[in-house]
N, CA, C and O atoms as a GROMACS GRO file, in nm:
protein
  476
    1UNK      N    1  13.651   7.812   8.365
    1UNK     CA    2  13.529   7.776   8.436
    1UNK      C    3  13.419   7.748   8.335
    1UNK      O    4  13.406   7.819   8.235
    2UNK      N    5  13.341   7.645   8.362
    2UNK     CA    6  13.234   7.607   8.271
    2UNK      C    7  13.122   7.711   8.276
    2UNK      O    8  13.076   7.749   8.384
    3UNK      N    9  13.080   7.757   8.160
    3UNK     CA   10  12.964   7.846   8.152
    3UNK      C   11  12.859   7.781   8.065
    3UNK      O   12  12.888   7.728   7.958
    4UNK      N   13  12.736   7.787   8.113
    4UNK     CA   14  12.625   7.723   8.044
    4UNK      C   15  12.514   7.825   8.024
    4UNK      O   16  12.476   7.896   8.118
    5UNK      N   17  12.462   7.833   7.903
    5UNK     CA   18  12.357   7.929   7.871
    5UNK      C   19  12.244   7.856   7.800
    5UNK      O   20  12.261   7.805   7.690
    6UNK      N   21  12.128   7.853   7.865
    6UNK     CA   22  12.014   7.784   7.809
    6UNK      C   23  11.922   7.880   7.733
    6UNK      O   24  11.919   8.000   7.759
    7UNK      N   25  11.847   7.823   7.639
    7UNK     CA   26  11.747   7.900   7.566
    7UNK      C   27  11.642   7.804   7.510
    7UNK      O   28  11.662   7.682   7.510
    8UNK      N   29  11.532   7.860   7.461
    8UNK     CA   30  11.433   7.780   7.392
    8UNK      C   31  11.307   7.748   7.469
    8UNK      O   32  11.217   7.684   7.414
    9UNK      N   33  11.298   7.790   7.593
    9UNK     CA   34  11.177   7.762   7.669
    9UNK      C   35  11.060   7.846   7.621
    9UNK      O   36  11.074   7.932   7.534
   10UNK      N   37  10.943   7.818   7.678
   10UNK     CA   38  10.824   7.894   7.641
   10UNK      C   39  10.698   7.826   7.688
   10UNK      O   40  10.700   7.732   7.767
   11UNK      N   41  10.588   7.876   7.635
   11UNK     CA   42  10.456   7.821   7.667
   11UNK      C   43  10.412   7.731   7.553
   11UNK      O   44  10.419   7.769   7.437
   12UNK      N   45  10.367   7.612   7.588
   12UNK     CA   46  10.325   7.516   7.487
   12UNK      C   47  10.204   7.440   7.538
   12UNK      O   48  10.188   7.420   7.658
   13UNK      N   49  10.119   7.399   7.446
   13UNK     CA   50  10.000   7.323   7.486
   13UNK      C   51  10.036   7.177   7.513
   13UNK      O   52  10.135   7.127   7.460
   14UNK      N   53   9.957   7.110   7.594
   14UNK     CA   54   9.980   6.965   7.615
   14UNK      C   55   9.983   6.892   7.481
   14UNK      O   56   9.901   6.917   7.393
   15UNK      N   57  10.078   6.801   7.470
   15UNK     CA   58  10.095   6.728   7.345
   15UNK      C   59  10.190   6.794   7.248
   15UNK      O   60  10.229   6.735   7.148
   16UNK      N   61  10.228   6.916   7.277
   16UNK     CA   62  10.318   6.990   7.188
   16UNK      C   63  10.464   6.956   7.212
   16UNK      O   64  10.498   6.869   7.293
   17UNK      N   65  10.551   7.026   7.139
   17UNK     CA   66  10.694   7.001   7.144
   17UNK      C   67  10.771   7.131   7.163
   17UNK      O   68  10.725   7.239   7.125
   18UNK      N   69  10.888   7.119   7.221
   18UNK     CA   70  10.983   7.230   7.233
   18UNK      C   71  11.123   7.172   7.221
   18UNK      O   72  11.147   7.056   7.255
   19UNK      N   73  11.214   7.256   7.174
   19UNK     CA   74  11.354   7.216   7.174
   19UNK      C   75  11.434   7.318   7.253
   19UNK      O   76  11.438   7.436   7.218
   20UNK      N   77  11.497   7.272   7.359
   20UNK     CA   78  11.583   7.357   7.439
   20UNK      C   79  11.727   7.347   7.388
   20UNK      O   80  11.770   7.243   7.339
   21UNK      N   81  11.798   7.457   7.401
   21UNK     CA   82  11.938   7.461   7.359
   21UNK      C   83  12.026   7.506   7.475
   21UNK      O   84  11.983   7.582   7.562
   22UNK      N   85  12.149   7.459   7.472
   22UNK     CA   86  12.244   7.499   7.576
   22UNK      C   87  12.381   7.516   7.511
   22UNK      O   88  12.431   7.425   7.446
   23UNK      N   89  12.439   7.633   7.530
   23UNK     CA   90  12.575   7.658   7.485
   23UNK      C   91  12.669   7.629   7.601
   23UNK      O   92  12.652   7.683   7.711
   24UNK      N   93  12.768   7.543   7.576
   24UNK     CA   94  12.860   7.509   7.685
   24UNK      C   95  13.003   7.510   7.633
   24UNK      O   96  13.030   7.560   7.524
   25UNK      N   97  13.093   7.453   7.712
   25UNK     CA   98  13.235   7.457   7.676
   25UNK      C   99  13.285   7.324   7.622
   25UNK      O  100  13.405   7.302   7.611
   26UNK      N  101  13.191   7.234   7.587
   26UNK     CA  102  13.234   7.107   7.533
   26UNK      C  103  13.264   7.001   7.636
   26UNK      O  104  13.347   6.914   7.612
   27UNK      N  105  13.199   7.008   7.751
   27UNK     CA  106  13.223   6.909   7.856
   27UNK      C  107  13.191   6.768   7.808
   27UNK      O  108  13.101   6.748   7.726
   28UNK      N  109  13.264   6.670   7.860
   28UNK     CA  110  13.242   6.531   7.818
   28UNK      C  111  13.102   6.483   7.855
   28UNK      O  112  13.033   6.423   7.773
   29UNK      N  113  13.062   6.510   7.979
   29UNK     CA  114  12.929   6.471   8.024
   29UNK      C  115  12.846   6.597   8.040
   29UNK      O  116  12.892   6.696   8.097
   30UNK      N  117  12.725   6.594   7.991
   30UNK     CA  118  12.638   6.710   8.001
   30UNK      C  119  12.494   6.666   8.001
   30UNK      O  120  12.458   6.567   7.937
   31UNK      N  121  12.410   6.737   8.074
   31UNK     CA  122  12.272   6.694   8.086
   31UNK      C  123  12.177   6.807   8.117
   31UNK      O  124  12.213   6.925   8.114
   32UNK      N  125  12.056   6.768   8.146
   32UNK     CA  126  11.949   6.860   8.182
   32UNK      C  127  11.881   6.812   8.310
   32UNK      O  128  11.856   6.693   8.329
   33UNK      N  129  11.851   6.908   8.398
   33UNK     CA  130  11.762   6.879   8.509
   33UNK      C  131  11.655   6.986   8.510
   33UNK      O  132  11.667   7.088   8.442
   34UNK      N  133  11.550   6.964   8.586
   34UNK     CA  134  11.443   7.062   8.595
   34UNK      C  135  11.401   7.080   8.741
   34UNK      O  136  11.426   6.994   8.826
   35UNK      N  137  11.339   7.191   8.765
   35UNK     CA  138  11.290   7.219   8.899
   35UNK      C  139  11.161   7.299   8.890
   35UNK      O  140  11.158   7.407   8.831
   36UNK      N  141  11.057   7.245   8.948
   36UNK     CA  142  10.929   7.314   8.954
   36UNK      C  143  10.918   7.382   9.091
   36UNK      O  144  10.982   7.339   9.186
   37UNK      N  145  10.837   7.486   9.101
   37UNK     CA  146  10.821   7.556   9.229
   37UNK      C  147  10.782   7.461   9.341
   37UNK      O  148  10.687   7.383   9.327
   38UNK      N  149  10.854   7.466   9.452
   38UNK     CA  150  10.823   7.383   9.567
   38UNK      C  151  10.868   7.240   9.556
   38UNK      O  152  10.839   7.158   9.644
   39UNK      N  153  10.939   7.207   9.448
   39UNK     CA  154  10.984   7.069   9.429
   39UNK      C  155  11.136   7.062   9.420
   39UNK      O  156  11.202   7.163   9.396
   40UNK      N  157  11.189   6.943   9.442
   40UNK     CA  158  11.333   6.923   9.433
   40UNK      C  159  11.377   6.921   9.288
   40UNK      O  160  11.297   6.900   9.196
   41UNK      N  161  11.506   6.943   9.269
   41UNK     CA  162  11.562   6.926   9.136
   41UNK      C  163  11.542   6.782   9.090
   41UNK      O  164  11.554   6.689   9.169
   42UNK      N  165  11.512   6.767   8.963
   42UNK     CA  166  11.488   6.635   8.906
   42UNK      C  167  11.572   6.618   8.781
   42UNK      O  168  11.556   6.693   8.684
   43UNK      N  169  11.660   6.520   8.781
   43UNK     CA  170  11.736   6.492   8.660
   43UNK      C  171  11.642   6.453   8.548
   43UNK      O  172  11.540   6.388   8.571
   44UNK      N  173  11.676   6.492   8.427
   44UNK     CA  174  11.593   6.462   8.311
   44UNK      C  175  11.668   6.372   8.213
   44UNK      O  176  11.621   6.264   8.177
   45UNK      N  177  11.784   6.419   8.170
   45UNK     CA  178  11.861   6.344   8.071
   45UNK      C  179  12.007   6.384   8.084
   45UNK      O  180  12.040   6.494   8.127
   46UNK      N  181  12.094   6.292   8.045
   46UNK     CA  182  12.237   6.320   8.049
   46UNK      C  183  12.305   6.238   7.940
   46UNK      O  184  12.265   6.125   7.912
   47UNK      N  185  12.408   6.296   7.880
   47UNK     CA  186  12.476   6.223   7.774
   47UNK      C  187  12.627   6.234   7.786
   47UNK      O  188  12.682   6.325   7.848
   48UNK      N  189  12.692   6.138   7.724
   48UNK     CA  190  12.837   6.140   7.713
   48UNK      C  191  12.872   6.178   7.570
   48UNK      O  192  12.830   6.112   7.474
   49UNK      N  193  12.949   6.283   7.556
   49UNK     CA  194  12.993   6.322   7.423
   49UNK      C  195  13.098   6.224   7.371
   49UNK      O  196  13.124   6.217   7.251
   50UNK      N  197  13.158   6.148   7.461
   50UNK     CA  198  13.263   6.055   7.421
   50UNK      C  199  13.211   5.945   7.328
   50UNK      O  200  13.269   5.919   7.223
   51UNK      N  201  13.100   5.881   7.370
   51UNK     CA  202  13.046   5.773   7.289
   51UNK      C  203  12.903   5.797   7.245
   51UNK      O  204  12.842   5.712   7.181
   52UNK      N  205  12.849   5.913   7.279
   52UNK     CA  206  12.714   5.948   7.236
   52UNK      C  207  12.603   5.881   7.313
   52UNK      O  208  12.486   5.896   7.279
   53UNK      N  209  12.638   5.808   7.417
   53UNK     CA  210  12.534   5.739   7.495
   53UNK      C  211  12.458   5.838   7.581
   53UNK      O  212  12.510   5.944   7.616
   54UNK      N  213  12.334   5.804   7.612
   54UNK     CA  214  12.249   5.893   7.692
   54UNK      C  215  12.163   5.812   7.786
   54UNK      O  216  12.130   5.696   7.759
   55UNK      N  217  12.128   5.874   7.897
   55UNK     CA  218  12.034   5.812   7.991
   55UNK      C  219  11.923   5.911   8.021
   55UNK      O  220  11.941   6.033   8.012
   56UNK      N  221  11.809   5.857   8.057
   56UNK     CA  222  11.692   5.940   8.083
   56UNK      C  223  11.622   5.893   8.210
   56UNK      O  224  11.626   5.775   8.244
   57UNK      N  225  11.560   5.986   8.278
   57UNK     CA  226  11.476   5.950   8.391
   57UNK      C  227  11.342   5.897   8.337
   57UNK      O  228  11.298   5.934   8.228
   58UNK      N  229  11.280   5.810   8.415
   58UNK     CA  230  11.160   5.742   8.368
   58UNK      C  231  11.048   5.835   8.320
   58UNK      O  232  10.986   5.805   8.218
   59UNK      N  233  11.021   5.948   8.388
   59UNK     CA  234  10.908   6.031   8.344
   59UNK      C  235  10.920   6.086   8.202
   59UNK      O  236  10.820   6.126   8.142
   60UNK      N  237  11.042   6.090   8.148
   60UNK     CA  238  11.060   6.150   8.016
   60UNK      C  239  11.104   6.049   7.910
   60UNK      O  240  11.116   6.084   7.793
   61UNK      N  241  11.127   5.926   7.950
   61UNK     CA  242  11.172   5.824   7.854
   61UNK      C  243  11.071   5.809   7.741
   61UNK      O  244  10.950   5.802   7.764
   62UNK      N  245  11.122   5.806   7.620
   62UNK     CA  246  11.037   5.790   7.504
   62UNK      C  247  10.978   5.920   7.453
   62UNK      O  248  10.917   5.923   7.346
   63UNK      N  249  10.994   6.030   7.529
   63UNK     CA  250  10.940   6.159   7.488
   63UNK      C  251  11.049   6.264   7.467
   63UNK      O  252  11.036   6.348   7.378
   64UNK      N  253  11.155   6.259   7.545
   64UNK     CA  254  11.262   6.357   7.536
   64UNK      C  255  11.385   6.292   7.473
   64UNK      O  256  11.412   6.174   7.491
   65UNK      N  257  11.459   6.373   7.398
   65UNK     CA  258  11.583   6.327   7.338
   65UNK      C  259  11.692   6.431   7.360
   65UNK      O  260  11.674   6.548   7.328
   66UNK      N  261  11.804   6.387   7.416
   66UNK     CA  262  11.919   6.476   7.433
   66UNK      C  263  12.018   6.451   7.320
   66UNK      O  264  12.041   6.336   7.282
   67UNK      N  265  12.075   6.558   7.268
   67UNK     CA  266  12.171   6.544   7.159
   67UNK      C  267  12.270   6.659   7.167
   67UNK      O  268  12.250   6.755   7.241
   68UNK      N  269  12.376   6.647   7.089
   68UNK     CA  270  12.475   6.754   7.089
   68UNK      C  271  12.527   6.781   6.949
   68UNK      O  272  12.523   6.694   6.862
   69UNK      N  273  12.576   6.899   6.929
   69UNK     CA  274  12.643   6.938   6.805
   69UNK      C  275  12.786   6.974   6.842
   69UNK      O  276  12.810   7.084   6.890
   70UNK      N  277  12.879   6.884   6.820
   70UNK     CA  278  13.017   6.910   6.865
   70UNK      C  279  13.083   7.026   6.793
   70UNK      O  280  13.177   7.086   6.846
   71UNK      N  281  13.036   7.059   6.673
   71UNK     CA  282  13.097   7.169   6.599
   71UNK      C  283  13.062   7.304   6.659
   71UNK      O  284  13.129   7.404   6.634
   72UNK      N  285  12.955   7.307   6.739
   72UNK     CA  286  12.910   7.433   6.796
   72UNK      C  287  12.914   7.434   6.948
   72UNK      O  288  12.875   7.533   7.009
   73UNK      N  289  12.961   7.326   7.011
   73UNK     CA  290  12.955   7.313   7.157
   73UNK      C  291  12.816   7.343   7.209
   73UNK      O  292  12.797   7.420   7.303
   74UNK      N  293  12.718   7.280   7.147
   74UNK     CA  294  12.579   7.296   7.186
   74UNK      C  295  12.522   7.161   7.225
   74UNK      O  296  12.560   7.057   7.171
   75UNK      N  297  12.430   7.164   7.320
   75UNK     CA  298  12.355   7.044   7.355
   75UNK      C  299  12.208   7.081   7.351
   75UNK      O  300  12.170   7.193   7.385
   76UNK      N  301  12.126   6.988   7.311
   76UNK     CA  302  11.984   7.013   7.291
   76UNK      C  303  11.899   6.915   7.370
   76UNK      O  304  11.943   6.804   7.403
   77UNK      N  305  11.778   6.958   7.400
   77UNK     CA  306  11.680   6.868   7.459
   77UNK      C  307  11.552   6.882   7.379
   77UNK      O  308  11.480   6.981   7.392
   78UNK      N  309  11.525   6.783   7.296
   78UNK     CA  310  11.401   6.780   7.221
   78UNK      C  311  11.294   6.719   7.308
   78UNK      O  312  11.306   6.605   7.353
   79UNK      N  313  11.188   6.795   7.333
   79UNK     CA  314  11.082   6.751   7.423
   79UNK      C  315  10.954   6.736   7.342
   79UNK      O  316  10.902   6.833   7.286
   80UNK      N  317  10.903   6.615   7.337
   80UNK     CA  318  10.782   6.585   7.260
   80UNK      C  319  10.671   6.539   7.353
   80UNK      O  320  10.695   6.496   7.466
   81UNK      N  321  10.549   6.547   7.302
   81UNK     CA  322  10.432   6.502   7.377
   81UNK      C  323  10.434   6.558   7.520
   81UNK      O  324  10.420   6.484   7.618
   82UNK      N  325  10.453   6.687   7.530
   82UNK     CA  326  10.466   6.751   7.660
   82UNK      C  327  10.338   6.741   7.742
   82UNK      O  328  10.227   6.743   7.688
   83UNK      N  329  10.358   6.731   7.871
   83UNK     CA  330  10.247   6.718   7.967
   83UNK      C  331  10.253   6.833   8.067
   83UNK      O  332  10.356   6.898   8.081
   84UNK      N  333  10.145   6.855   8.136
   84UNK     CA  334  10.143   6.963   8.234
   84UNK      C  335  10.248   6.940   8.343
   84UNK      O  336  10.305   7.035   8.397
   85UNK      N  337  10.273   6.815   8.375
   85UNK     CA  338  10.372   6.785   8.480
   85UNK      C  339  10.516   6.810   8.435
   85UNK      O  340  10.608   6.802   8.516
   86UNK      N  341  10.536   6.841   8.308
   86UNK     CA  342  10.669   6.879   8.260
   86UNK      C  343  10.698   7.027   8.286
   86UNK      O  344  10.810   7.073   8.266
   87UNK      N  345  10.597   7.101   8.331
   87UNK     CA  346  10.617   7.243   8.359
   87UNK      C  347  10.722   7.260   8.469
   87UNK      O  348  10.708   7.207   8.579
   88UNK      N  349  10.827   7.336   8.437
   88UNK     CA  350  10.938   7.356   8.530
   88UNK      C  351  11.039   7.450   8.466
   88UNK      O  352  11.028   7.485   8.348
   89UNK      N  353  11.136   7.488   8.543
   89UNK     CA  354  11.251   7.559   8.487
   89UNK      C  355  11.355   7.452   8.455
   89UNK      O  356  11.388   7.368   8.540
   90UNK      N  357  11.407   7.456   8.335
   90UNK     CA  358  11.501   7.356   8.287
   90UNK      C  359  11.642   7.414   8.284
   90UNK      O  360  11.666   7.524   8.235
   91UNK      N  361  11.733   7.335   8.338
   91UNK     CA  362  11.872   7.378   8.348
   91UNK      C  363  11.964   7.279   8.277
   91UNK      O  364  11.947   7.158   8.286
   92UNK      N  365  12.058   7.333   8.207
   92UNK     CA  366  12.165   7.254   8.150
   92UNK      C  367  12.273   7.241   8.257
   92UNK      O  368  12.302   7.338   8.328
   93UNK      N  369  12.333   7.122   8.271
   93UNK     CA  370  12.431   7.107   8.378
   93UNK      C  371  12.547   7.017   8.336
   93UNK      O  372  12.538   6.937   8.243
   94UNK      N  373  12.655   7.035   8.409
   94UNK     CA  374  12.771   6.946   8.399
   94UNK      C  375  12.782   6.875   8.533
   94UNK      O  376  12.774   6.940   8.637
   95UNK      N  377  12.800   6.743   8.532
   95UNK     CA  378  12.810   6.671   8.658
   95UNK      C  379  12.928   6.720   8.744
   95UNK      O  380  13.020   6.784   8.695
   96UNK      N  381  12.922   6.688   8.871
   96UNK     CA  382  13.033   6.720   8.960
   96UNK      C  383  13.160   6.652   8.912
   96UNK      O  384  13.154   6.549   8.845
   97UNK      N  385  13.276   6.710   8.944
   97UNK     CA  386  13.403   6.649   8.901
   97UNK      C  387  13.412   6.503   8.940
   97UNK      O  388  13.367   6.464   9.048
   98UNK      N  389  13.469   6.424   8.856
   98UNK     CA  390  13.489   6.280   8.877
   98UNK      C  391  13.357   6.203   8.874
   98UNK      O  392  13.353   6.086   8.912
   99UNK      N  393  13.249   6.266   8.829
   99UNK     CA  394  13.121   6.197   8.819
   99UNK      C  395  13.080   6.183   8.674
   99UNK      O  396  13.109   6.270   8.592
  100UNK      N  397  13.013   6.074   8.643
  100UNK     CA  398  12.958   6.054   8.510
  100UNK      C  399  12.806   6.072   8.518
  100UNK      O  400  12.753   6.104   8.624
  101UNK      N  401  12.740   6.050   8.409
  101UNK     CA  402  12.595   6.076   8.403
  101UNK      C  403  12.516   5.997   8.506
  101UNK      O  404  12.425   6.050   8.569
  102UNK      N  405  12.551   5.871   8.523
  102UNK     CA  406  12.471   5.784   8.609
  102UNK      C  407  12.460   5.827   8.753
  102UNK      O  408  12.369   5.784   8.824
  103UNK      N  409  12.550   5.913   8.799
  103UNK     CA  410  12.547   5.959   8.938
  103UNK      C  411  12.442   6.068   8.958
  103UNK      O  412  12.402   6.094   9.071
  104UNK      N  413  12.399   6.130   8.853
  104UNK     CA  414  12.300   6.237   8.858
  104UNK      C  415  12.341   6.343   8.962
  104UNK      O  416  12.261   6.383   9.047
  105UNK      N  417  12.465   6.386   8.955
  105UNK     CA  418  12.513   6.493   9.042
  105UNK      C  419  12.523   6.621   8.960
  105UNK      O  420  12.573   6.620   8.848
  106UNK      N  421  12.476   6.729   9.014
  106UNK     CA  422  12.469   6.854   8.941
  106UNK      C  423  12.581   6.947   8.991
  106UNK      O  424  12.570   7.008   9.097
  107UNK      N  425  12.686   6.955   8.913
  107UNK     CA  426  12.801   7.032   8.956
  107UNK      C  427  12.792   7.180   8.920
  107UNK      O  428  12.804   7.267   9.007
  108UNK      N  429  12.772   7.207   8.793
  108UNK     CA  430  12.762   7.343   8.742
  108UNK      C  431  12.640   7.351   8.652
  108UNK      O  432  12.613   7.258   8.576
  109UNK      N  433  12.568   7.460   8.662
  109UNK     CA  434  12.450   7.476   8.575
  109UNK      C  435  12.430   7.621   8.538
  109UNK      O  436  12.490   7.711   8.596
  110UNK      N  437  12.345   7.643   8.440
  110UNK     CA  438  12.318   7.777   8.393
  110UNK      C  439  12.202   7.841   8.468
  110UNK      O  440  12.163   7.794   8.575
  111UNK      N  441  12.148   7.948   8.410
  111UNK     CA  442  12.038   8.018   8.474
  111UNK      C  443  11.902   7.954   8.445
  111UNK      O  444  11.803   7.985   8.510
  112UNK      N  445  11.899   7.866   8.348
  112UNK     CA  446  11.776   7.795   8.319
  112UNK      C  447  11.686   7.865   8.220
  112UNK      O  448  11.704   7.983   8.189
  113UNK      N  449  11.588   7.789   8.172
  113UNK     CA  450  11.486   7.843   8.083
  113UNK      C  451  11.352   7.782   8.122
  113UNK      O  452  11.342   7.662   8.150
  114UNK      N  453  11.249   7.866   8.125
  114UNK     CA  454  11.119   7.823   8.176
  114UNK      C  455  11.038   7.752   8.068
  114UNK      O  456  11.027   7.799   7.955
  115UNK      N  457  10.983   7.638   8.104
  115UNK     CA  458  10.892   7.564   8.018
  115UNK      C  459  10.758   7.554   8.089
  115UNK      O  460  10.749   7.503   8.201
  116UNK      N  461  10.655   7.602   8.023
  116UNK     CA  462  10.520   7.594   8.080
  116UNK      C  463  10.430   7.521   7.983
  116UNK      O  464  10.417   7.559   7.866
  117UNK      N  465  10.368   7.415   8.031
  117UNK     CA  466  10.277   7.336   7.950
  117UNK      C  467  10.136   7.358   8.001
  117UNK      O  468  10.102   7.318   8.112
  118UNK      N  469  10.055   7.422   7.920
  118UNK     CA  470   9.921   7.460   7.964
  118UNK      C  471   9.831   7.478   7.843
  118UNK      O  472   9.876   7.520   7.737
  119UNK      N  473   9.701   7.444   7.858
  119UNK     CA  474   9.608   7.462   7.745
  119UNK      C  475   9.597   7.608   7.703
  119UNK      O  476   9.523   7.640   7.609
   0.00000   0.00000   0.00000
């Protein structure tokens, strides 16, 4: 069974940066979604370890970068130029079976890590 463990969240000022980490089992497709209180889950980024390609949702394009370290079965989310609207709990996820990144289906996820962007 896939197990995902996130870390790296915290409090950061607007314009600052954070890097989130996720330990997983080496799934081919892996990504991040976030959820703020009272809001629906929102996909953020997803990548294929097969060819290294990645996709991003519009609100984070140009600011967030997803990457992986295959030697450690780790995936990262580098978040730059953070905004208050990025405040949410961030979850590492593996898409539902038979789904790739583009479907934005959340099959398995971890407990998440809180990111708060505030002055």
